[in-house]
Amino acid sequence: MSISFRGFVESTASVSTAEELVNIFLKEIAKLGYDRMAFCLLSNHNNLGLKAGVGYINNYPDDWLSHYFENDFDRFDPVLTYGRQNLGTFSWDEMEGKMSMTKKQKVCLNLGSEAKLFNGTFTPLWGPHRFAGVSLASTEKTDACHYDAKTRDIITAYCNHFYLVFQRLQQVTKIKNEEYDNLFLSFLEKEVLTWAAQGKSDNDIADIMTISSFTVNYHFRNIFKKLKSNNRIVAISKAISLGLIHT
């Protein structure tokens, strides 16, 4: 396990984009049985010029994300609430045994399981005047992960190093005065923006991608944050000029 972590550190030493970092991270956590991740900025990161946002980078099921934000789960998500009170990685199961949850929080956790987010863990990531976190989960309910004290500490190490490298990349981006060299847009964000650039409405995009219009808006909110834009025209213009989308 330690050899694998050393390899992770060496692999991330040469990355130049957030997308490369995410791909390497996903390969490593897959060795532990996890195939889902959500990296959350749980406070503004003024040092990086980034605003708070749940699921800033993630590969969670799109339907679940849509339902999550439609119901404002980010305001009372028990995982995030418990994470604010802890330093190291914890499993969602152990959190249930230690935290007195409201009815809404129990619903949030149960619906996460229905969305096939099993064996969940969360790693709080603390820094000077800022807070972030990484949730991991598996789509396999049984025999996917072996979570014990050793695995917990390895996950803590992986997530903290991910956060460290992510901040380095974003700091370079900020220093380069919005050259956006290390900007990362997910596949779905690129697809939404590409359709928008072709003049498609939210409803059109939702129909084409077979997602809800709320999910389309969710992707646009993330796009605006990443491109530091207040409207779609500016976001599309920046994305095209940076080569992030092609029309």
JSON list of N, CA and C in Angstrom, two decimals, residues 22 25-40 55 57-62 115-122 134-140 144:
[
{"chain": "A", "resi": 22, "resn": "VAL", "atom": "N", "xyz": [-6.84, 14.42, -11.57]},
{"chain": "A", "resi": 22, "resn": "VAL", "atom": "CA", "xyz": [-8.06, 13.67, -11.27]},
{"chain": "A", "resi": 22, "resn": "VAL", "atom": "C", "xyz": [-7.96, 12.25, -11.82]},
{"chain": "A", "resi": 25, "resn": "PHE", "atom": "N", "xyz": [-5.68, 10.20, -9.67]},
{"chain": "A", "resi": 25, "resn": "PHE", "atom": "CA", "xyz": [-6.33, 9.96, -8.38]},
{"chain": "A", "resi": 25, "resn": "PHE", "atom": "C", "xyz": [-7.38, 8.86, -8.49]},
{"chain": "A", "resi": 26, "resn": "LEU", "atom": "N", "xyz": [-8.20, 8.92, -9.55]},
{"chain": "A", "resi": 26, "resn": "LEU", "atom": "CA", "xyz": [-9.25, 7.91, -9.74]},
{"chain": "A", "resi": 26, "resn": "LEU", "atom": "C", "xyz": [-8.65, 6.51, -9.93]},
{"chain": "A", "resi": 27, "resn": "LYS", "atom": "N", "xyz": [-7.54, 6.42, -10.63]},
{"chain": "A", "resi": 27, "resn": "LYS", "atom": "CA", "xyz": [-6.88, 5.12, -10.82]},
{"chain": "A", "resi": 27, "resn": "LYS", "atom": "C", "xyz": [-6.39, 4.56, -9.49]},
{"chain": "A", "resi": 28, "resn": "GLU", "atom": "N", "xyz": [-5.87, 5.43, -8.64]},
{"chain": "A", "resi": 28, "resn": "GLU", "atom": "CA", "xyz": [-5.35, 4.98, -7.35]},
{"chain": "A", "resi": 28, "resn": "GLU", "atom": "C", "xyz": [-6.46, 4.54, -6.40]},
{"chain": "A", "resi": 29, "resn": "ILE", "atom": "N", "xyz": [-7.53, 5.33, -6.31]},
{"chain": "A", "resi": 29, "resn": "ILE", "atom": "CA", "xyz": [-8.59, 4.96, -5.37]},
{"chain": "A", "resi": 29, "resn": "ILE", "atom": "C", "xyz": [-9.34, 3.72, -5.86]},
{"chain": "A", "resi": 30, "resn": "ALA", "atom": "N", "xyz": [-9.28, 3.45, -7.18]},
{"chain": "A", "resi": 30, "resn": "ALA", "atom": "CA", "xyz": [-9.91, 2.24, -7.72]},
{"chain": "A", "resi": 30, "resn": "ALA", "atom": "C", "xyz": [-9.23, 1.00, -7.14]},
{"chain": "A", "resi": 31, "resn": "LYS", "atom": "N", "xyz": [-7.94, 1.11, -6.83]},
{"chain": "A", "resi": 31, "resn": "LYS", "atom": "CA", "xyz": [-7.21, -0.02, -6.24]},
{"chain": "A", "resi": 31, "resn": "LYS", "atom": "C", "xyz": [-7.72, -0.33, -4.83]},
{"chain": "A", "resi": 32, "resn": "LEU", "atom": "N", "xyz": [-8.37, 0.66, -4.22]},
{"chain": "A", "resi": 32, "resn": "LEU", "atom": "CA", "xyz": [-8.95, 0.47, -2.88]},
{"chain": "A", "resi": 32, "resn": "LEU", "atom": "C", "xyz": [-10.42, 0.08, -2.95]},
{"chain": "A", "resi": 33, "resn": "GLY", "atom": "N", "xyz": [-10.96, 0.01, -4.17]},
{"chain": "A", "resi": 33, "resn": "GLY", "atom": "CA", "xyz": [-12.35, -0.41, -4.34]},
{"chain": "A", "resi": 33, "resn": "GLY", "atom": "C", "xyz": [-13.33, 0.72, -4.58]},
{"chain": "A", "resi": 34, "resn": "TYR", "atom": "N", "xyz": [-12.83, 1.94, -4.72]},
{"chain": "A", "resi": 34, "resn": "TYR", "atom": "CA", "xyz": [-13.72, 3.10, -4.90]},
{"chain": "A", "resi": 34, "resn": "TYR", "atom": "C", "xyz": [-13.69, 3.58, -6.35]},
{"chain": "A", "resi": 35, "resn": "ASP", "atom": "N", "xyz": [-14.87, 3.82, -6.91]},
{"chain": "A", "resi": 35, "resn": "ASP", "atom": "CA", "xyz": [-14.93, 4.31, -8.29]},
{"chain": "A", "resi": 35, "resn": "ASP", "atom": "C", "xyz": [-15.72, 5.62, -8.41]},
{"chain": "A", "resi": 36, "resn": "ARG", "atom": "N", "xyz": [-16.12, 6.17, -7.28]},
{"chain": "A", "resi": 36, "resn": "ARG", "atom": "CA", "xyz": [-16.83, 7.46, -7.27]},
{"chain": "A", "resi": 36, "resn": "ARG", "atom": "C", "xyz": [-16.09, 8.43, -6.36]},
{"chain": "A", "resi": 37, "resn": "MET", "atom": "N", "xyz": [-15.99, 9.68, -6.80]},
{"chain": "A", "resi": 37, "resn": "MET", "atom": "CA", "xyz": [-15.37, 10.70, -5.95]},
{"chain": "A", "resi": 37, "resn": "MET", "atom": "C", "xyz": [-16.05, 12.04, -6.16]},
{"chain": "A", "resi": 38, "resn": "ALA", "atom": "N", "xyz": [-16.08, 12.83, -5.10]},
{"chain": "A", "resi": 38, "resn": "ALA", "atom": "CA", "xyz": [-16.59, 14.20, -5.18]},
{"chain": "A", "resi": 38, "resn": "ALA", "atom": "C", "xyz": [-15.65, 15.09, -4.37]},
{"chain": "A", "resi": 39, "resn": "PHE", "atom": "N", "xyz": [-14.99, 15.99, -5.06]},
{"chain": "A", "resi": 39, "resn": "PHE", "atom": "CA", "xyz": [-14.10, 16.95, -4.40]},
{"chain": "A", "resi": 39, "resn": "PHE", "atom": "C", "xyz": [-14.88, 18.23, -4.19]},
{"chain": "A", "resi": 40, "resn": "CYS", "atom": "N", "xyz": [-15.00, 18.65, -2.94]},
{"chain": "A", "resi": 40, "resn": "CYS", "atom": "CA", "xyz": [-15.84, 19.80, -2.60]},
{"chain": "A", "resi": 40, "resn": "CYS", "atom": "C", "xyz": [-15.02, 20.94, -2.01]},
{"chain": "A", "resi": 55, "resn": "GLY", "atom": "N", "xyz": [-19.11, 19.37, -4.81]},
{"chain": "A", "resi": 55, "resn": "GLY", "atom": "CA", "xyz": [-18.92, 18.63, -6.05]},
{"chain": "A", "resi": 55, "resn": "GLY", "atom": "C", "xyz": [-18.22, 19.44, -7.12]},
{"chain": "A", "resi": 57, "resn": "ILE", "atom": "N", "xyz": [-15.35, 19.06, -8.40]},
{"chain": "A", "resi": 57, "resn": "ILE", "atom": "CA", "xyz": [-14.93, 18.02, -9.35]},
{"chain": "A", "resi": 57, "resn": "ILE", "atom": "C", "xyz": [-15.55, 16.72, -8.86]},
{"chain": "A", "resi": 58, "resn": "ASN", "atom": "N", "xyz": [-16.27, 16.02, -9.72]},
{"chain": "A", "resi": 58, "resn": "ASN", "atom": "CA", "xyz": [-16.90, 14.78, -9.27]},
{"chain": "A", "resi": 58, "resn": "ASN", "atom": "C", "xyz": [-17.27, 13.90, -10.45]},
{"chain": "A", "resi": 59, "resn": "ASN", "atom": "N", "xyz": [-17.48, 12.62, -10.16]},
{"chain": "A", "resi": 59, "resn": "ASN", "atom": "CA", "xyz": [-18.03, 11.69, -11.16]},
{"chain": "A", "resi": 59, "resn": "ASN", "atom": "C", "xyz": [-19.23, 10.95, -10.58]},
{"chain": "A", "resi": 60, "resn": "TYR", "atom": "N", "xyz": [-19.98, 11.65, -9.71]},
{"chain": "A", "resi": 60, "resn": "TYR", "atom": "CA", "xyz": [-21.20, 11.09, -9.13]},
{"chain": "A", "resi": 60, "resn": "TYR", "atom": "C", "xyz": [-22.28, 10.97, -10.22]},
{"chain": "A", "resi": 61, "resn": "PRO", "atom": "N", "xyz": [-23.26, 10.08, -10.01]},
{"chain": "A", "resi": 61, "resn": "PRO", "atom": "CA", "xyz": [-24.36, 9.95, -10.99]},
{"chain": "A", "resi": 61, "resn": "PRO", "atom": "C", "xyz": [-25.08, 11.28, -11.20]},
{"chain": "A", "resi": 62, "resn": "ASP", "atom": "N", "xyz": [-25.32, 11.62, -12.45]},
{"chain": "A", "resi": 62, "resn": "ASP", "atom": "CA", "xyz": [-25.92, 12.91, -12.77]},
{"chain": "A", "resi": 62, "resn": "ASP", "atom": "C", "xyz": [-27.32, 13.06, -12.17]},
{"chain": "A", "resi": 115, "resn": "ALA", "atom": "N", "xyz": [-28.89, 5.71, -4.94]},
{"chain": "A", "resi": 115, "resn": "ALA", "atom": "CA", "xyz": [-28.18, 6.15, -6.14]},
{"chain": "A", "resi": 115, "resn": "ALA", "atom": "C", "xyz": [-26.90, 5.33, -6.36]},
{"chain": "A", "resi": 116, "resn": "LYS", "atom": "N", "xyz": [-26.76, 4.25, -5.60]},
{"chain": "A", "resi": 116, "resn": "LYS", "atom": "CA", "xyz": [-25.62, 3.34, -5.71]},
{"chain": "A", "resi": 116, "resn": "LYS", "atom": "C", "xyz": [-24.31, 4.01, -5.31]},
{"chain": "A", "resi": 117, "resn": "LEU", "atom": "N", "xyz": [-24.38, 4.77, -4.23]},
{"chain": "A", "resi": 117, "resn": "LEU", "atom": "CA", "xyz": [-23.18, 5.31, -3.61]},
{"chain": "A", "resi": 117, "resn": "LEU", "atom": "C", "xyz": [-22.99, 4.55, -2.30]},
{"chain": "A", "resi": 118, "resn": "PHE", "atom": "N", "xyz": [-22.20, 3.48, -2.37]},
{"chain": "A", "resi": 118, "resn": "PHE", "atom": "CA", "xyz": [-22.02, 2.59, -1.23]},
{"chain": "A", "resi": 118, "resn": "PHE", "atom": "C", "xyz": [-20.62, 2.75, -0.63]},
{"chain": "A", "resi": 119, "resn": "ASN", "atom": "N", "xyz": [-20.47, 2.23, 0.59]},
{"chain": "A", "resi": 119, "resn": "ASN", "atom": "CA", "xyz": [-19.16, 2.19, 1.27]},
{"chain": "A", "resi": 119, "resn": "ASN", "atom": "C", "xyz": [-18.51, 3.57, 1.33]},
{"chain": "A", "resi": 120, "resn": "GLY", "atom": "N", "xyz": [-19.33, 4.59, 1.55]},
{"chain": "A", "resi": 120, "resn": "GLY", "atom": "CA", "xyz": [-18.85, 5.96, 1.50]},
{"chain": "A", "resi": 120, "resn": "GLY", "atom": "C", "xyz": [-17.85, 6.34, 2.58]},
{"chain": "A", "resi": 121, "resn": "THR", "atom": "N", "xyz": [-16.91, 7.19, 2.20]},
{"chain": "A", "resi": 121, "resn": "THR", "atom": "CA", "xyz": [-15.98, 7.79, 3.15]},
{"chain": "A", "resi": 121, "resn": "THR", "atom": "C", "xyz": [-15.91, 9.29, 2.86]},
{"chain": "A", "resi": 122, "resn": "PHE", "atom": "N", "xyz": [-15.47, 10.04, 3.84]},
{"chain": "A", "resi": 122, "resn": "PHE", "atom": "CA", "xyz": [-15.26, 11.48, 3.64]},
{"chain": "A", "resi": 122, "resn": "PHE", "atom": "C", "xyz": [-13.97, 11.88, 4.33]},
{"chain": "A", "resi": 134, "resn": "VAL", "atom": "N", "xyz": [-13.12, 15.48, 0.40]},
{"chain": "A", "resi": 134, "resn": "VAL", "atom": "CA", "xyz": [-13.27, 14.49, -0.68]},
{"chain": "A", "resi": 134, "resn": "VAL", "atom": "C", "xyz": [-14.14, 13.35, -0.17]},
{"chain": "A", "resi": 135, "resn": "SER", "atom": "N", "xyz": [-15.23, 13.09, -0.89]},
{"chain": "A", "resi": 135, "resn": "SER", "atom": "CA", "xyz": [-16.06, 11.92, -0.62]},
{"chain": "A", "resi": 135, "resn": "SER", "atom": "C", "xyz": [-15.70, 10.83, -1.61]},
{"chain": "A", "resi": 136, "resn": "LEU", "atom": "N", "xyz": [-15.58, 9.61, -1.12]},
{"chain": "A", "resi": 136, "resn": "LEU", "atom": "CA", "xyz": [-15.36, 8.45, -1.99]},
{"chain": "A", "resi": 136, "resn": "LEU", "atom": "C", "xyz": [-16.51, 7.48, -1.78]},
{"chain": "A", "resi": 137, "resn": "ALA", "atom": "N", "xyz": [-16.85, 6.74, -2.82]},
{"chain": "A", "resi": 137, "resn": "ALA", "atom": "CA", "xyz": [-17.90, 5.73, -2.72]},
{"chain": "A", "resi": 137, "resn": "ALA", "atom": "C", "xyz": [-17.67, 4.68, -3.80]},
{"chain": "A", "resi": 138, "resn": "SER", "atom": "N", "xyz": [-18.37, 3.57, -3.68]},
{"chain": "A", "resi": 138, "resn": "SER", "atom": "CA", "xyz": [-18.28, 2.51, -4.68]},
{"chain": "A", "resi": 138, "resn": "SER", "atom": "C", "xyz": [-19.67, 2.16, -5.19]},
{"chain": "A", "resi": 139, "resn": "THR", "atom": "N", "xyz": [-19.75, 1.76, -6.45]},
{"chain": "A", "resi": 139, "resn": "THR", "atom": "CA", "xyz": [-21.04, 1.35, -7.00]},
{"chain": "A", "resi": 139, "resn": "THR", "atom": "C", "xyz": [-21.34, -0.10, -6.64]},
{"chain": "A", "resi": 140, "resn": "GLU", "atom": "N", "xyz": [-20.34, -0.82, -6.16]},
{"chain": "A", "resi": 140, "resn": "GLU", "atom": "CA", "xyz": [-20.53, -2.19, -5.67]},
{"chain": "A", "resi": 140, "resn": "GLU", "atom": "C", "xyz": [-20.82, -2.13, -4.18]},
{"chain": "A", "resi": 144, "resn": "ALA", "atom": "N", "xyz": [-16.48, -4.73, -2.40]},
{"chain": "A", "resi": 144, "resn": "ALA", "atom": "CA", "xyz": [-15.79, -3.71, -3.19]},
{"chain": "A", "resi": 144, "resn": "ALA", "atom": "C", "xyz": [-14.61, -3.13, -2.40]}
]
